[in-house]
PDB file of C-alpha atoms and ligand atoms in Angstrom:
ATOM      1  CA  UNK A   1      44.531  24.445  17.016  1.00 78.00           C
ATOM      2  CA  UNK A   2      43.409  21.708  19.767  1.00 92.00           C
ATOM      3  CA  UNK A   3      40.040  20.224  19.470  1.00 96.00           C
ATOM      4  CA  UNK A   4      37.565  21.394  22.457  1.00 98.00           C
ATOM      5  CA  UNK A   5      34.649  19.270  23.176  1.00 98.00           C
ATOM      6  CA  UNK A   6      33.920  20.308  26.412  1.00 98.00           C
ATOM      7  CA  UNK A   7      33.026  23.602  28.209  1.00 98.00           C
ATOM      8  CA  UNK A   8      33.736  22.520  31.320  1.00 98.00           C
ATOM      9  CA  UNK A   9      32.294  24.598  34.576  1.00 98.00           C
ATOM     10  CA  UNK A  10      33.595  24.767  37.834  1.00 98.00           C
ATOM     11  CA  UNK A  11      33.301  27.082  41.038  1.00 98.00           C
ATOM     12  CA  UNK A  12      36.497  27.708  43.149  1.00 98.00           C
ATOM     13  CA  UNK A  13      34.605  26.357  46.154  1.00 97.00           C
ATOM     14  CA  UNK A  14      36.586  29.289  48.126  1.00 96.00           C
ATOM     15  CA  UNK A  15      34.566  32.220  49.241  1.00 96.00           C
ATOM     16  CA  UNK A  16      33.377  34.659  47.553  1.00 96.00           C
ATOM     17  CA  UNK A  17      35.423  37.567  48.120  1.00 96.00           C
ATOM     18  CA  UNK A  18      39.317  35.073  47.599  1.00 97.00           C
ATOM     19  CA  UNK A  19      41.623  37.103  45.602  1.00 97.00           C
ATOM     20  CA  UNK A  20      42.223  35.596  42.114  1.00 96.00           C
ATOM     21  CA  UNK A  21      46.029  36.166  42.967  1.00 97.00           C
ATOM     22  CA  UNK A  22      45.502  34.138  45.702  1.00 97.00           C
ATOM     23  CA  UNK A  23      43.571  31.218  44.125  1.00 97.00           C
ATOM     24  CA  UNK A  24      46.974  31.261  41.134  1.00 97.00           C
ATOM     25  CA  UNK A  25      48.714  31.162  44.025  1.00 97.00           C
ATOM     26  CA  UNK A  26      47.805  28.422  45.679  1.00 96.00           C
ATOM     27  CA  UNK A  27      48.140  26.874  42.892  1.00 96.00           C
ATOM     28  CA  UNK A  28      51.608  27.567  41.912  1.00 96.00           C
ATOM     29  CA  UNK A  29      53.459  27.364  45.090  1.00 97.00           C
ATOM     30  CA  UNK A  30      50.811  24.351  46.951  1.00 96.00           C
ATOM     31  CA  UNK A  31      49.897  22.747  44.374  1.00 96.00           C
ATOM     32  CA  UNK A  32      53.125  23.322  42.176  1.00 97.00           C
ATOM     33  CA  UNK A  33      51.173  23.299  38.809  1.00 96.00           C
ATOM     34  CA  UNK A  34      52.370  24.152  35.492  1.00 95.00           C
ATOM     35  CA  UNK A  35      49.693  25.681  34.436  1.00 95.00           C
ATOM     36  CA  UNK A  36      46.448  26.887  36.142  1.00 97.00           C
ATOM     37  CA  UNK A  37      43.717  25.368  37.449  1.00 98.00           C
ATOM     38  CA  UNK A  38      41.000  27.396  34.980  1.00 98.00           C
ATOM     39  CA  UNK A  39      41.184  29.210  31.324  1.00 98.00           C
ATOM     40  CA  UNK A  40      38.286  31.729  33.122  1.00 98.00           C
ATOM     41  CA  UNK A  41      37.705  33.004  36.424  1.00 98.00           C
ATOM     42  CA  UNK A  42      34.581  35.402  37.386  1.00 98.00           C
ATOM     43  CA  UNK A  43      34.911  37.402  40.225  1.00 98.00           C
ATOM     44  CA  UNK A  44      31.405  38.459  42.856  1.00 98.00           C
ATOM     45  CA  UNK A  45      31.551  41.776  41.142  1.00 98.00           C
ATOM     46  CA  UNK A  46      31.052  39.592  37.346  1.00 98.00           C
ATOM     47  CA  UNK A  47      34.819  40.864  36.211  1.00 98.00           C
ATOM     48  CA  UNK A  48      35.681  37.398  34.019  1.00 98.00           C
ATOM     49  CA  UNK A  49      39.670  37.170  34.861  1.00 98.00           C
ATOM     50  CA  UNK A  50      41.386  34.938  31.992  1.00 98.00           C
ATOM     51  CA  UNK A  51      44.416  33.233  33.583  1.00 97.00           C
ATOM     52  CA  UNK A  52      44.883  31.481  29.863  1.00 97.00           C
ATOM     53  CA  UNK A  53      44.649  31.526  26.603  1.00 97.00           C
ATOM     54  CA  UNK A  54      42.608  28.980  25.192  1.00 97.00           C
ATOM     55  CA  UNK A  55      45.146  26.966  22.811  1.00 97.00           C
ATOM     56  CA  UNK A  56      46.571  25.884  26.105  1.00 97.00           C
ATOM     57  CA  UNK A  57      45.881  23.471  28.751  1.00 97.00           C
ATOM     58  CA  UNK A  58      44.902  24.042  32.273  1.00 98.00           C
ATOM     59  CA  UNK A  59      44.060  21.590  35.052  1.00 96.00           C
ATOM     60  CA  UNK A  60      40.409  21.837  35.497  1.00 96.00           C
ATOM     61  CA  UNK A  61      39.169  18.032  35.577  1.00 97.00           C
ATOM     62  CA  UNK A  62      42.127  15.728  36.110  1.00 93.00           C
ATOM     63  CA  UNK A  63      41.925  12.722  32.768  1.00 95.00           C
ATOM     64  CA  UNK A  64      39.528  15.779  30.091  1.00 96.00           C
ATOM     65  CA  UNK A  65      42.702  18.608  29.633  1.00 97.00           C
ATOM     66  CA  UNK A  66      43.546  17.820  26.786  1.00 97.00           C
ATOM     67  CA  UNK A  67      40.005  18.568  25.258  1.00 98.00           C
ATOM     68  CA  UNK A  68      38.152  21.522  27.711  1.00 98.00           C
ATOM     69  CA  UNK A  69      37.781  24.461  28.244  1.00 98.00           C
ATOM     70  CA  UNK A  70      37.472  25.679  32.110  1.00 98.00           C
ATOM     71  CA  UNK A  71      34.969  28.825  33.051  1.00 98.00           C
ATOM     72  CA  UNK A  72      35.238  28.783  37.019  1.00 98.00           C
ATOM     73  CA  UNK A  73      33.401  31.683  39.871  1.00 98.00           C
ATOM     74  CA  UNK A  74      34.997  32.222  42.967  1.00 98.00           C
ATOM     75  CA  UNK A  75      32.626  30.993  45.205  1.00 98.00           C
ATOM     76  CA  UNK A  76      30.165  27.424  45.627  1.00 98.00           C
ATOM     77  CA  UNK A  77      30.564  27.092  49.280  1.00 97.00           C
ATOM     78  CA  UNK A  78      29.467  28.301  52.456  1.00 95.00           C
ATOM     79  CA  UNK A  79      30.692  27.474  56.360  1.00 88.00           C
ATOM     80  CA  UNK A  80      32.284  23.903  56.740  1.00 90.00           C
ATOM     81  CA  UNK A  81      32.826  23.605  52.560  1.00 90.00           C
ATOM     82  CA  UNK A  82      29.529  22.832  52.401  1.00 95.00           C
ATOM     83  CA  UNK A  83      28.580  22.883  48.381  1.00 97.00           C
ATOM     84  CA  UNK A  84      25.953  26.354  47.666  1.00 98.00           C
ATOM     85  CA  UNK A  85      25.557  28.533  43.989  1.00 98.00           C
ATOM     86  CA  UNK A  86      25.842  31.638  46.228  1.00 98.00           C
ATOM     87  CA  UNK A  87      26.543  33.190  42.451  1.00 98.00           C
ATOM     88  CA  UNK A  88      25.962  36.775  42.564  1.00 98.00           C
ATOM     89  CA  UNK A  89      23.363  38.379  39.787  1.00 98.00           C
ATOM     90  CA  UNK A  90      26.847  39.861  38.221  1.00 98.00           C
ATOM     91  CA  UNK A  91      28.700  36.501  38.044  1.00 98.00           C
ATOM     92  CA  UNK A  92      25.354  34.442  36.770  1.00 98.00           C
ATOM     93  CA  UNK A  93      25.401  36.998  33.972  1.00 98.00           C
ATOM     94  CA  UNK A  94      29.378  37.334  33.011  1.00 98.00           C
ATOM     95  CA  UNK A  95      29.753  33.640  32.611  1.00 98.00           C
ATOM     96  CA  UNK A  96      26.078  33.287  30.364  1.00 98.00           C
ATOM     97  CA  UNK A  97      27.371  35.499  27.920  1.00 98.00           C
ATOM     98  CA  UNK A  98      30.775  34.195  28.476  1.00 98.00           C
ATOM     99  CA  UNK A  99      29.341  30.447  28.073  1.00 98.00           C
ATOM    100  CA  UNK A 100      27.735  31.702  24.820  1.00 98.00           C
ATOM    101  CA  UNK A 101      30.423  33.133  23.187  1.00 98.00           C
ATOM    102  CA  UNK A 102      32.373  29.572  24.241  1.00 98.00           C
ATOM    103  CA  UNK A 103      29.598  27.781  21.965  1.00 98.00           C
ATOM    104  CA  UNK A 104      29.721  29.703  19.443  1.00 97.00           C
ATOM    105  CA  UNK A 105      33.006  29.165  18.851  1.00 97.00           C
ATOM    106  CA  UNK A 106      33.551  25.563  20.012  1.00 97.00           C
ATOM    107  CA  UNK A 107      30.048  24.167  19.264  1.00 96.00           C
ATOM    108  CA  UNK A 108      30.965  20.677  18.578  1.00 96.00           C
ATOM    109  CA  UNK A 109      31.834  21.049  22.910  1.00 97.00           C
ATOM    110  CA  UNK A 110      28.834  19.866  25.518  1.00 97.00           C
ATOM    111  CA  UNK A 111      28.718  21.972  28.378  1.00 98.00           C
ATOM    112  CA  UNK A 112      28.967  20.912  31.805  1.00 98.00           C
ATOM    113  CA  UNK A 113      30.085  20.981  35.351  1.00 98.00           C
ATOM    114  CA  UNK A 114      32.665  19.390  36.937  1.00 98.00           C
ATOM    115  CA  UNK A 115      30.665  17.008  38.819  1.00 98.00           C
ATOM    116  CA  UNK A 116      29.285  15.811  35.551  1.00 98.00           C
ATOM    117  CA  UNK A 117      32.450  13.885  35.066  1.00 98.00           C
ATOM    118  CA  UNK A 118      32.649  10.235  35.589  1.00 95.00           C
ATOM    119  CA  UNK A 119      33.733   9.203  39.085  1.00 93.00           C
ATOM    120  CA  UNK A 120      33.890  12.802  39.913  1.00 95.00           C
ATOM    121  CA  UNK A 121      33.185  13.118  43.902  1.00 93.00           C
ATOM    122  CA  UNK A 122      33.024  17.051  44.122  1.00 94.00           C
ATOM    123  CA  UNK A 123      29.615  19.101  43.845  1.00 97.00           C
ATOM    124  CA  UNK A 124      31.449  21.197  41.801  1.00 98.00           C
ATOM    125  CA  UNK A 125      30.034  23.710  40.772  1.00 98.00           C
ATOM    126  CA  UNK A 126      27.289  23.711  42.934  1.00 98.00           C
ATOM    127  CA  UNK A 127      24.833  23.656  40.277  1.00 98.00           C
ATOM    128  CA  UNK A 128      23.197  21.805  37.496  1.00 98.00           C
ATOM    129  CA  UNK A 129      24.725  23.325  34.665  1.00 98.00           C
ATOM    130  CA  UNK A 130      24.263  20.751  32.009  1.00 97.00           C
ATOM    131  CA  UNK A 131      20.505  21.996  32.374  1.00 97.00           C
ATOM    132  CA  UNK A 132      20.959  25.809  33.030  1.00 97.00           C
ATOM    133  CA  UNK A 133      22.837  25.916  30.263  1.00 97.00           C
ATOM    134  CA  UNK A 134      21.335  22.720  28.547  1.00 91.00           C
ATOM    135  CA  UNK A 135      19.350  25.249  25.592  1.00 89.00           C
ATOM    136  CA  UNK A 136      22.427  26.894  24.259  1.00 88.00           C
TER     137      UNK A 136
HETATM  138 ZN1   ZN B   1      35.722  21.798  39.382  1.00 61.32          ZN
END
């Protein structure tokens, strides 16, 4: 089993109604990625899609993927790609349940946002994940 040191929170930086299939298509056909960007993708409805099993490596944060699990919600931007935490109540709830479960499974892992890694110039996930999940 691989060692998990980070549970990383992301947003897709797309409109909230973007279909998971469209995101997967973009990774595969445009970025030519062999692996998905995230293990879990949370739709506006709160539905959680698992895109990869947790033993696989996903492309969430360059240089930090070998020991990370990546969780993303669909959304996170408004017009002109301005960052905004626009998670629906259902997304917030699903994210909390999922992150709690992951933290139980990987108690040594730190929960943080994509933007909390060094040298990251993105706002992803458009909120302070360390603050929100700091008590888990
Ligand atoms: Zn990200």
